[in-house]
Amino acid sequence: MSHISIAIDGPAAAGKSTIAKRVAKKLEFLYIDTGAMYRAVTLYVLEHGDGVIKDIASHIHITFGINDEVYLNDKDVSAEIRSPEVTNNVSRVSAIGEVRTYLVEMQREISRTSNVVMDGRDIGTTVLPDADVKIFMQASPAVRAQRRLLEETARGNNIDLATLTAEIIRRDEFDSMREISPLVQAEDATLLDTSHLSIDEAEQKIIQLVEDKLEVQ
Ligand code: DC
């Protein structure tokens, strides 16, 4: 039996994970945060050195808990993968071919066995080019930096808006310019600008798109 897949791509802090999680819950689909997978690999590489990259599959085992916790080799690393050190290195590590090949195959395998809402940068273009619904979520850099500020403050991190804005712009540039599956809107993706939408409104728009799309198939 083939499964339904919903691909949500977009730049950092556009609201992808918050909204994708809610959509998945509502549809009773599995939610897969692919950015968290790249972050887990980055954490491992920072701890063990770049030498592990060429044979990454033999070093790493990534799983998700029922509340979307991220486990790296059976250890809960949900908080560690959001550290500034991981954030500052994740674009570099995620541009490496061996890392992408390994994670893309894992992501495709998950979609073969479950209905999924998957968010990331290359889901609609590379990971699941035949996804049933594709959304490219965007928001202005100022709005995204403000959202990230609220998240970081809630985590107890003291970081200023200017630093966050610069970090978001730098990461988007790197993710968009890289050679292998860069951040780009798939031709058949629907653009959703969340700059002036509440979380409820964005969720509702996606649910509507899914209902429209699946009804006509
Ligand atoms: O969504 P996020 O900010 O947690 O993602 C962290 C980084 O991982 C992002 O800067 C680029 C990379 N990434 C990627 O290259 N491909 C994906 N499908 C998801 C994330």
GROMACS .gro file of C-alpha atoms and ligand atoms in nm:
model
  237
    1MET     CA    1   0.000   0.000   0.000
    2SER     CA    2   0.139   0.341  -0.085
    3HIS     CA    3   0.142   0.605   0.182
    4ILE     CA    4   0.053   0.973   0.179
    5SER     CA    5   0.334   1.225   0.213
    6ILE     CA    6   0.328   1.597   0.278
    7ALA     CA    7   0.650   1.788   0.213
    8ILE     CA    8   0.710   2.120   0.388
    9ASP     CA    9   1.026   2.308   0.291
   10GLY     CA   10   1.154   2.655   0.360
   11PRO     CA   11   1.425   2.865   0.522
   12ALA     CA   12   1.519   2.869   0.891
   13ALA     CA   13   1.249   2.977   1.136
   14ALA     CA   14   0.970   3.014   0.878
   15GLY     CA   15   0.744   2.817   1.115
   16LYS     CA   16   0.785   2.478   0.949
   17SER     CA   17   0.828   2.254   1.250
   18THR     CA   18   0.564   2.418   1.471
   19ILE     CA   19   0.305   2.400   1.196
   20ALA     CA   20   0.410   2.065   1.048
   21LYS     CA   21   0.383   1.907   1.394
   22ARG     CA   22   0.027   2.033   1.435
   23VAL     CA   23  -0.076   1.924   1.086
   24ALA     CA   24   0.069   1.576   1.150
   25LYS     CA   25  -0.119   1.549   1.478
   26LYS     CA   26  -0.446   1.651   1.318
   27LEU     CA   27  -0.408   1.407   1.028
   28GLU     CA   28  -0.264   1.135   1.255
   29PHE     CA   29   0.047   1.116   1.035
   30LEU     CA   30   0.405   1.072   1.149
   31TYR     CA   31   0.597   1.399   1.183
   32ILE     CA   32   0.961   1.391   1.066
   33ASP     CA   33   1.188   1.688   1.139
   34THR     CA   34   1.473   1.632   0.893
   35GLY     CA   35   1.660   1.938   1.023
   36ALA     CA   36   1.684   1.757   1.357
   37MET     CA   37   1.849   1.463   1.177
   38TYR     CA   38   2.113   1.693   1.021
   39ARG     CA   39   2.162   1.851   1.362
   40ALA     CA   40   2.213   1.510   1.527
   41VAL     CA   41   2.477   1.416   1.268
   42THR     CA   42   2.644   1.756   1.323
   43LEU     CA   43   2.655   1.697   1.699
   44TYR     CA   44   2.820   1.359   1.641
   45VAL     CA   45   3.075   1.507   1.397
   46LEU     CA   46   3.161   1.787   1.642
   47GLU     CA   47   3.220   1.531   1.916
   48HIS     CA   48   3.413   1.275   1.706
   49GLY     CA   49   3.575   1.474   1.425
   50ASP     CA   50   3.521   1.491   1.047
   51GLY     CA   51   3.689   1.149   1.006
   52VAL     CA   52   3.360   0.974   1.088
   53ILE     CA   53   3.179   1.130   0.791
   54LYS     CA   54   3.299   0.891   0.521
   55ASP     CA   55   3.138   0.597   0.700
   56ILE     CA   56   2.864   0.779   0.887
   57ALA     CA   57   2.605   0.498   0.865
   58SER     CA   58   2.817   0.266   1.078
   59HIS     CA   59   2.852   0.527   1.355
   60ILE     CA   60   2.506   0.669   1.389
   61HIS     CA   61   2.159   0.553   1.473
   62ILE     CA   62   1.890   0.825   1.482
   63THR     CA   63   1.537   0.766   1.613
   64PHE     CA   64   1.243   0.981   1.723
   65GLY     CA   65   1.045   0.944   2.047
   66ILE     CA   66   0.668   0.971   2.072
   67ASN     CA   67   0.692   1.339   2.168
   68ASP     CA   68   0.933   1.410   1.880
   69GLU     CA   69   1.240   1.375   2.101
   70VAL     CA   70   1.553   1.301   1.898
   71TYR     CA   71   1.772   1.007   1.999
   72LEU     CA   72   2.129   0.974   1.879
   73ASN     CA   73   2.260   0.623   1.948
   74ASP     CA   74   1.981   0.582   2.205
   75LYS     CA   75   2.063   0.905   2.392
   76ASP     CA   76   1.809   1.187   2.399
   77VAL     CA   77   1.988   1.482   2.234
   78SER     CA   78   1.679   1.701   2.173
   79ALA     CA   79   1.825   1.994   2.369
   80GLU     CA   80   2.189   1.952   2.262
   81ILE     CA   81   2.110   1.967   1.889
   82ARG     CA   82   1.968   2.321   1.938
   83SER     CA   83   2.294   2.457   2.089
   84PRO     CA   84   2.461   2.755   1.917
   85GLU     CA   85   2.761   2.534   1.835
   86VAL     CA   86   2.547   2.284   1.645
   87THR     CA   87   2.347   2.564   1.478
   88ASN     CA   88   2.668   2.731   1.361
   89ASN     CA   89   2.804   2.410   1.206
   90VAL     CA   90   2.494   2.240   1.069
   91SER     CA   91   2.498   2.409   0.727
   92ARG     CA   92   2.859   2.298   0.667
   93VAL     CA   93   2.794   1.937   0.772
   94SER     CA   94   2.463   1.911   0.587
   95ALA     CA   95   2.630   2.018   0.259
   96ILE     CA   96   2.849   1.703   0.261
   97GLY     CA   97   2.745   1.438   0.009
   98GLU     CA   98   2.792   1.132   0.235
   99VAL     CA   99   2.576   1.290   0.505
  100ARG     CA  100   2.297   1.373   0.260
  101THR     CA  101   2.300   1.032   0.091
  102TYR     CA  102   2.269   0.861   0.427
  103LEU     CA  103   1.989   1.080   0.565
  104VAL     CA  104   1.790   1.107   0.240
  105GLU     CA  105   1.773   0.728   0.216
  106MET     CA  106   1.660   0.706   0.580
  107GLN     CA  107   1.391   0.969   0.517
  108ARG     CA  108   1.263   0.788   0.206
  109GLU     CA  109   1.249   0.461   0.395
  110ILE     CA  110   1.030   0.619   0.666
  111SER     CA  111   0.791   0.752   0.400
  112ARG     CA  112   0.759   0.406   0.246
  113THR     CA  113   0.620   0.265   0.569
  114SER     CA  114   0.406   0.552   0.710
  115ASN     CA  115   0.194   0.850   0.617
  116VAL     CA  116   0.424   1.144   0.688
  117VAL     CA  117   0.449   1.517   0.724
  118MET     CA  118   0.818   1.582   0.662
  119ASP     CA  119   0.983   1.922   0.694
  120GLY     CA  120   1.323   2.037   0.573
  121ARG     CA  121   1.494   2.209   0.282
  122ASP     CA  122   1.489   1.950   0.000
  123ILE     CA  123   1.188   1.730   0.075
  124GLY     CA  124   0.973   1.836  -0.222
  125THR     CA  125   1.268   1.858  -0.464
  126THR     CA  126   1.486   1.560  -0.372
  127VAL     CA  127   1.369   1.339  -0.087
  128LEU     CA  128   1.005   1.295  -0.193
  129PRO     CA  129   0.965   1.446  -0.541
  130ASP     CA  130   0.632   1.260  -0.572
  131ALA     CA  131   0.493   1.390  -0.242
  132ASP     CA  132   0.113   1.425  -0.249
  133VAL     CA  133   0.124   1.783  -0.121
  134LYS     CA  134   0.423   2.022  -0.132
  135ILE     CA  135   0.442   2.347   0.056
  136PHE     CA  136   0.720   2.605   0.053
  137MET     CA  137   0.691   2.808   0.371
  138GLN     CA  138   0.839   3.154   0.376
  139ALA     CA  139   0.846   3.455   0.611
  140SER     CA  140   1.043   3.778   0.614
  141PRO     CA  141   1.387   3.764   0.782
  142ALA     CA  142   1.270   4.017   1.046
  143VAL     CA  143   0.971   3.801   1.142
  144ARG     CA  144   1.182   3.486   1.147
  145ALA     CA  145   1.450   3.644   1.367
  146GLN     CA  146   1.181   3.766   1.607
  147ARG     CA  147   1.033   3.415   1.631
  148ARG     CA  148   1.377   3.264   1.692
  149LEU     CA  149   1.440   3.524   1.963
  150LEU     CA  150   1.127   3.410   2.148
  151GLU     CA  151   1.237   3.045   2.120
  152GLU     CA  152   1.590   3.115   2.240
  153THR     CA  153   1.467   3.328   2.529
  154ALA     CA  154   1.228   3.049   2.632
  155ARG     CA  155   1.526   2.809   2.632
  156GLY     CA  156   1.711   3.048   2.864
  157ASN     CA  157   1.960   3.160   2.597
  158ASN     CA  158   2.058   3.523   2.608
  159ILE     CA  159   2.108   3.628   2.247
  160ASP     CA  160   2.026   3.954   2.073
  161LEU     CA  161   1.805   4.012   1.770
  162ALA     CA  162   2.085   4.144   1.546
  163THR     CA  163   2.297   3.831   1.603
  164LEU     CA  164   2.000   3.606   1.532
  165THR     CA  165   1.909   3.795   1.215
  166ALA     CA  166   2.267   3.766   1.087
  167GLU     CA  167   2.277   3.394   1.173
  168ILE     CA  168   1.949   3.323   0.991
  169ILE     CA  169   2.055   3.516   0.679
  170ARG     CA  170   2.398   3.347   0.672
  171ARG     CA  171   2.248   2.998   0.712
  172ASP     CA  172   1.983   3.058   0.442
  173GLU     CA  173   2.252   3.179   0.201
  174PHE     CA  174   2.467   2.875   0.267
  175ASP     CA  175   2.172   2.633   0.240
  176SER     CA  176   2.054   2.797  -0.085
  177MET     CA  177   2.396   2.811  -0.251
  178ARG     CA  178   2.521   2.460  -0.175
  179GLU     CA  179   2.581   2.226  -0.466
  180ILE     CA  180   2.380   1.922  -0.353
  181SER     CA  181   2.003   1.967  -0.318
  182PRO     CA  182   2.002   2.334  -0.219
  183LEU     CA  183   1.711   2.508  -0.052
  184VAL     CA  184   1.481   2.596  -0.341
  185GLN     CA  185   1.106   2.596  -0.395
  186ALA     CA  186   0.990   2.292  -0.596
  187GLU     CA  187   0.809   2.392  -0.915
  188ASP     CA  188   0.492   2.222  -0.800
  189ALA     CA  189   0.502   2.348  -0.441
  190THR     CA  190   0.248   2.596  -0.303
  191LEU     CA  191   0.407   2.906  -0.152
  192LEU     CA  192   0.282   2.989   0.196
  193ASP     CA  193   0.406   3.316   0.347
  194THR     CA  194   0.352   3.296   0.723
  195SER     CA  195   0.481   3.649   0.803
  196HIS     CA  196   0.133   3.772   0.887
  197LEU     CA  197  -0.039   3.445   0.974
  198SER     CA  198  -0.105   3.304   1.318
  199ILE     CA  199  -0.006   2.942   1.380
  200ASP     CA  200  -0.374   2.843   1.364
  201GLU     CA  201  -0.421   3.020   1.031
  202ALA     CA  202  -0.113   2.860   0.876
  203GLU     CA  203  -0.221   2.518   1.002
  204GLN     CA  204  -0.569   2.569   0.859
  205LYS     CA  205  -0.433   2.670   0.517
  206ILE     CA  206  -0.226   2.354   0.496
  207ILE     CA  207  -0.511   2.130   0.608
  208GLN     CA  208  -0.725   2.292   0.339
  209LEU     CA  209  -0.458   2.229   0.073
  210VAL     CA  210  -0.431   1.866   0.181
  211GLU     CA  211  -0.809   1.819   0.172
  212ASP     CA  212  -0.838   1.984  -0.172
  213LYS     CA  213  -0.550   1.783  -0.312
  214LEU     CA  214  -0.646   1.444  -0.177
  215GLU     CA  215  -1.011   1.483  -0.275
  216VAL     CA  216  -0.934   1.529  -0.643
  217GLN     CA  217  -0.699   1.231  -0.664
  218DC      O1  218   1.532   2.318   1.013
  218DC      P1  219   1.660   2.340   1.094
  218DC      O2  220   1.695   2.484   1.113
  218DC      O3  221   1.664   2.263   1.221
  218DC      O4  222   1.773   2.276   0.998
  218DC      C1  223   1.908   2.279   1.034
  218DC      C2  224   1.996   2.275   0.910
  218DC      O5  225   1.990   2.146   0.849
  218DC      C3  226   1.966   2.373   0.799
  218DC      O6  227   2.037   2.495   0.817
  218DC      C4  228   2.007   2.302   0.674
  218DC      C5  229   2.004   2.156   0.710
  218DC      N1  230   1.894   2.083   0.647
  218DC      C6  231   1.915   2.036   0.520
  218DC      O7  232   2.020   2.062   0.461
  218DC      N2  233   1.819   1.960   0.460
  218DC      C7  234   1.704   1.933   0.523
  218DC      N3  235   1.613   1.857   0.462
  218DC      C8  236   1.680   1.983   0.653
  218DC      C9  237   1.777   2.060   0.712
   0.00000   0.00000   0.00000
